[in-house]
GROMACS .gro file of C-alpha atoms in nm:
model
  236
    1MET     CA    1   0.732   7.401   4.702
    2HIS     CA    2   0.767   7.033   4.752
    3PRO     CA    3   0.455   6.929   4.982
    4ALA     CA    4   0.462   6.862   5.314
    5ILE     CA    5   0.319   6.601   5.530
    6PHE     CA    6   0.210   6.578   5.873
    7ILE     CA    7   0.342   6.306   6.133
    8ASP     CA    8   0.176   6.311   6.540
    9THR     CA    9   0.404   6.186   6.810
   10PRO     CA   10   0.376   6.209   7.149
   11ARG     CA   11   0.577   6.546   7.208
   12LEU     CA   12   0.419   6.735   6.908
   13ARG     CA   13   0.265   6.690   6.554
   14PHE     CA   14   0.514   6.773   6.284
   15ALA     CA   15   0.509   6.885   5.936
   16TYR     CA   16   0.821   6.777   5.730
   17ARG     CA   17   0.895   6.705   5.380
   18THR     CA   18   1.076   6.356   5.268
   19TRP     CA   19   1.267   6.331   4.907
   20GLY     CA   20   1.490   6.004   4.790
   21PRO     CA   21   1.383   5.590   4.729
   22ALA     CA   22   1.256   5.431   5.079
   23GLU     CA   23   1.600   5.238   5.060
   24GLY     CA   24   1.781   5.518   5.102
   25ALA     CA   25   2.029   5.622   5.333
   26PRO     CA   26   1.800   5.818   5.633
   27LEU     CA   27   1.940   6.171   5.604
   28LEU     CA   28   1.744   6.405   5.853
   29LEU     CA   29   1.813   6.829   5.789
   30LEU     CA   30   1.744   7.025   6.034
   31HIS     CA   31   1.688   7.395   5.937
   32GLY     CA   32   1.775   7.758   6.104
   33ALA     CA   33   1.563   7.994   6.319
   34SER     CA   34   1.282   8.129   6.128
   35GLY     CA   35   1.317   7.870   5.844
   36SER     CA   36   1.146   7.514   5.782
   37GLY     CA   37   1.189   7.224   5.626
   38ALA     CA   38   1.147   7.342   5.251
   39ALA     CA   39   1.456   7.561   5.344
   40TRP     CA   40   1.674   7.244   5.162
   41GLU     CA   41   1.506   7.223   4.859
   42GLU     CA   42   1.778   7.349   4.639
   43VAL     CA   43   2.035   7.117   4.854
   44VAL     CA   44   1.822   6.879   4.810
   45GLU     CA   45   1.767   6.865   4.414
   46ALA     CA   46   2.200   6.858   4.450
   47LEU     CA   47   2.166   6.538   4.604
   48SER     CA   48   2.288   6.175   4.491
   49PRO     CA   49   2.030   5.987   4.476
   50ARG     CA   50   2.115   5.746   4.760
   51TRP     CA   51   1.963   5.888   5.006
   52ARG     CA   52   1.606   5.881   5.156
   53VAL     CA   53   1.595   6.219   5.340
   54TYR     CA   54   1.346   6.391   5.578
   55ALA     CA   55   1.362   6.776   5.675
   56PRO     CA   56   1.127   6.804   6.011
   57ASP     CA   57   0.974   7.212   6.052
   58ALA     CA   58   1.055   7.296   6.449
   59ARG     CA   59   0.861   7.305   6.655
   60GLY     CA   60   0.758   7.661   6.654
   61HIS     CA   61   0.789   7.638   6.239
   62GLY     CA   62   0.609   7.658   5.979
   63ALA     CA   63   0.346   7.388   6.017
   64SER     CA   64   0.438   7.200   6.269
   65ALA     CA   65   0.292   7.273   6.649
   66TRP     CA   66   0.420   7.621   6.783
   67PRO     CA   67   0.412   7.488   7.197
   68GLY     CA   68   0.495   7.843   7.300
   69GLU     CA   69   0.789   7.696   7.496
   70TYR     CA   70   1.144   7.722   7.315
   71SER     CA   71   1.491   7.509   7.406
   72PHE     CA   72   1.776   7.342   7.255
   73GLU     CA   73   1.720   7.043   7.451
   74ALA     CA   74   1.319   7.043   7.407
   75MET     CA   75   1.439   7.013   6.994
   76ARG     CA   76   1.698   6.756   7.073
   77ASP     CA   77   1.391   6.572   7.239
   78ASP     CA   78   1.203   6.633   6.940
   79VAL     CA   79   1.420   6.481   6.698
   80ALA     CA   80   1.448   6.139   6.856
   81ALA     CA   81   1.083   6.143   6.885
   82PHE     CA   82   1.017   6.254   6.508
   83MET     CA   83   1.237   5.916   6.438
   84ASP     CA   84   1.089   5.686   6.661
   85ALA     CA   85   0.767   5.820   6.518
   86LEU     CA   86   0.907   5.708   6.148
   87GLY     CA   87   1.068   5.394   6.241
   88ILE     CA   88   1.385   5.544   6.177
   89ALA     CA   89   1.698   5.303   6.374
   90SER     CA   90   1.997   5.594   6.281
   91ALA     CA   91   2.070   5.808   6.032
   92VAL     CA   92   2.283   6.068   5.908
   93VAL     CA   93   2.214   6.445   6.089
   94ALA     CA   94   2.296   6.733   5.934
   95GLY     CA   95   2.208   7.073   6.147
   96HIS     CA   96   2.177   7.400   6.040
   97SER     CA   97   2.254   7.699   6.298
   98MET     CA   98   1.951   7.655   6.569
   99GLY     CA   99   1.943   7.298   6.343
  100GLY     CA  100   2.314   7.227   6.422
  101ILE     CA  101   2.222   7.284   6.777
  102ALA     CA  102   1.949   7.040   6.807
  103ALA     CA  103   2.173   6.824   6.561
  104HIS     CA  104   2.503   6.827   6.818
  105LEU     CA  105   2.288   6.768   7.135
  106PHE     CA  106   2.106   6.502   7.010
  107ALA     CA  107   2.453   6.312   6.884
  108ALA     CA  108   2.618   6.347   7.252
  109ALA     CA  109   2.308   6.246   7.413
  110ARG     CA  110   2.221   5.919   7.174
  111PRO     CA  111   2.546   5.859   6.983
  112GLU     CA  112   2.363   5.502   6.854
  113ARG     CA  113   2.148   5.686   6.670
  114VAL     CA  114   2.348   5.917   6.500
  115ALA     CA  115   2.574   5.735   6.177
  116GLY     CA  116   2.753   6.090   6.075
  117LEU     CA  117   2.712   6.502   6.214
  118LEU     CA  118   2.750   6.782   5.947
  119LEU     CA  119   2.705   7.089   6.140
  120ILE     CA  120   2.627   7.364   5.942
  121GLU     CA  121   2.736   7.742   6.016
  122THR     CA  122   2.663   7.611   6.400
  123PRO     CA  123   2.699   7.865   6.655
  124PRO     CA  124   2.924   7.736   6.928
  125PRO     CA  125   2.893   7.683   7.280
  126VAL     CA  126   3.013   8.060   7.403
  127PRO     CA  127   2.805   8.386   7.531
  128LEU     CA  128   2.710   8.516   7.161
  129GLY     CA  129   2.562   8.881   7.361
  130ILE     CA  130   2.294   8.858   7.143
  131ALA     CA  131   2.120   9.205   7.202
  132PRO     CA  132   1.751   9.163   7.269
  133PRO     CA  133   1.530   9.137   6.868
  134VAL     CA  134   1.277   9.368   6.809
  135ARG     CA  135   0.974   9.197   6.657
  136PRO     CA  136   0.938   9.307   6.278
  137GLU     CA  137   0.537   9.380   6.188
  138GLY     CA  138   0.258   9.134   6.001
  139GLU     CA  139   0.249   8.800   6.073
  140LEU     CA  140   0.521   8.514   6.055
  141ASP     CA  141   0.601   8.191   5.953
  142TYR     CA  142   0.708   8.088   6.309
  143ASP     CA  143   0.615   8.163   6.654
  144TRP     CA  144   0.778   8.472   6.774
  145ALA     CA  145   0.841   8.354   7.162
  146LEU     CA  146   1.074   8.137   6.996
  147ARG     CA  147   1.349   8.449   6.915
  148PRO     CA  148   1.429   8.555   7.336
  149GLN     CA  149   1.414   8.252   7.437
  150VAL     CA  150   1.661   8.082   7.177
  151ILE     CA  151   1.884   8.432   7.231
  152GLY     CA  152   1.912   8.339   7.582
  153GLN     CA  153   2.014   7.983   7.545
  154LEU     CA  154   2.284   8.179   7.285
  155ASN     CA  155   2.382   8.390   7.552
  156ASP     CA  156   2.458   8.155   7.803
  157PRO     CA  157   2.500   7.820   7.669
  158SER     CA  158   2.398   7.518   7.915
  159SER     CA  159   2.672   7.268   8.042
  160ASP     CA  160   2.536   7.022   7.819
  161ARG     CA  161   2.629   7.231   7.472
  162ARG     CA  162   2.988   7.332   7.682
  163GLU     CA  163   3.054   7.015   7.779
  164GLY     CA  164   2.873   6.773   7.529
  165SER     CA  165   3.090   6.717   7.281
  166ALA     CA  166   3.347   6.466   7.418
  167ALA     CA  167   3.051   6.240   7.386
  168ILE     CA  168   3.003   6.235   6.986
  169THR     CA  169   3.105   5.933   6.833
  170ALA     CA  170   2.940   6.002   6.540
  171PRO     CA  171   3.214   6.138   6.232
  172THR     CA  172   3.115   6.460   6.181
  173LEU     CA  173   3.190   6.762   5.979
  174VAL     CA  174   3.190   7.119   6.125
  175VAL     CA  175   3.114   7.384   5.782
  176ALA     CA  176   3.227   7.715   5.916
  177GLY     CA  177   3.097   8.017   5.702
  178GLY     CA  178   3.364   8.254   5.652
  179GLU     CA  179   3.473   8.537   5.791
  180SER     CA  180   3.118   8.713   5.691
  181SER     CA  181   2.976   8.549   5.915
  182HIS     CA  182   2.868   8.697   6.209
  183LEU     CA  183   2.997   8.412   6.422
  184PRO     CA  184   3.271   8.403   6.562
  185GLN     CA  185   3.477   8.156   6.357
  186ASP     CA  186   3.794   8.095   6.580
  187GLN     CA  187   3.538   7.948   6.862
  188ILE     CA  188   3.393   7.767   6.597
  189ALA     CA  189   3.660   7.569   6.497
  190ALA     CA  190   3.742   7.545   6.915
  191MET     CA  191   3.418   7.393   6.892
  192ALA     CA  192   3.510   7.102   6.569
  193GLY     CA  193   3.864   7.037   6.775
  194ARG     CA  194   3.669   6.918   7.079
  195ILE     CA  195   3.454   6.724   6.947
  196PRO     CA  196   3.681   6.409   6.870
  197GLY     CA  197   3.753   6.332   6.479
  198ALA     CA  198   3.619   6.602   6.363
  199ARG     CA  199   3.683   6.770   6.060
  200LEU     CA  200   3.637   7.131   5.969
  201THR     CA  201   3.560   7.279   5.624
  202GLU     CA  202   3.498   7.610   5.469
  203ILE     CA  203   3.207   7.748   5.252
  204PRO     CA  204   3.320   8.104   5.267
  205VAL     CA  205   2.930   8.242   5.176
  206GLY     CA  206   2.845   8.398   5.526
  207HIS     CA  207   2.600   8.278   5.754
  208LEU     CA  208   2.321   8.139   5.534
  209VAL     CA  209   2.488   7.888   5.387
  210VAL     CA  210   2.219   7.700   5.259
  211GLY     CA  211   2.076   7.879   5.087
  212LYS     CA  212   2.386   8.038   4.912
  213ALA     CA  213   2.571   7.784   4.840
  214PRO     CA  214   2.280   7.480   4.809
  215ALA     CA  215   2.505   7.282   4.551
  216GLU     CA  216   2.834   7.255   4.699
  217LEU     CA  217   2.688   7.168   5.052
  218ALA     CA  218   2.498   6.871   4.894
  219ALA     CA  219   2.882   6.740   4.735
  220LEU     CA  220   2.974   6.798   5.134
  221ILE     CA  221   2.674   6.591   5.197
  222ASP     CA  222   2.751   6.350   4.901
  223GLY     CA  223   3.104   6.290   5.001
  224PHE     CA  224   3.039   6.265   5.386
  225ALA     CA  225   3.151   5.909   5.449
  226PRO     CA  226   3.024   5.794   5.798
  227ALA     CA  227   3.185   5.479   5.947
  228ARG     CA  228   2.920   5.285   5.964
  229PRO     CA  229   2.596   5.281   5.752
  230PRO     CA  230   2.297   5.454   5.854
  231ALA     CA  231   1.994   5.227   5.946
  232ARG     CA  232   1.706   5.232   5.744
  233GLU     CA  233   1.351   5.289   5.820
  234THR     CA  234   1.215   4.988   6.024
  235ARG     CA  235   0.920   5.029   5.908
  236PRO     CA  236   0.743   5.220   5.589
   0.00000   0.00000   0.00000
């Protein structure tokens, strides 16, 4: 497994993994709930070498800080802090599930920093009616306090999530998992329709696209051509 390194920001300390040449186009990968940056390993292995890839552990996950307070808006602001700390002016941003919500909010709030957006099996901004979770036994590699807080937001989406799509200016590709996903595919399509110029495609493996179809997902990322190239790092 690719080793994690650490960076301190004014918000949190983040663990992250990075691959590719320093001069490559910045690509930021945001994982789903209960995962970590390591979830992207097989996807990155199948990517072309034109990318400089960054895959942070989200707050409350893996080796990043576990602050006990979790919201999609906090994760959105974490993206800005992480990019600032690394001197990344803009990047192609891809998010899976929970990470897709953070990516969506970030692209709406900071369009100048997102050169391209990929939303992979991202929960649509409609009430999902998810039942309260039961904590599994044993030690977890993420903060269990995150689960009820995130599920509360999935069941009651914020106005930023419901209304922010129109503010996204980046070329956008929405990836749905097909009928075996637990997410409402018609609402994912509707979400794509509200993002100006977004394209919708399907990888029919269910919700866990990153783990089940890494090569196909990598091919989509490689073939994704933003209207403007991402800005490279402003410092090493």
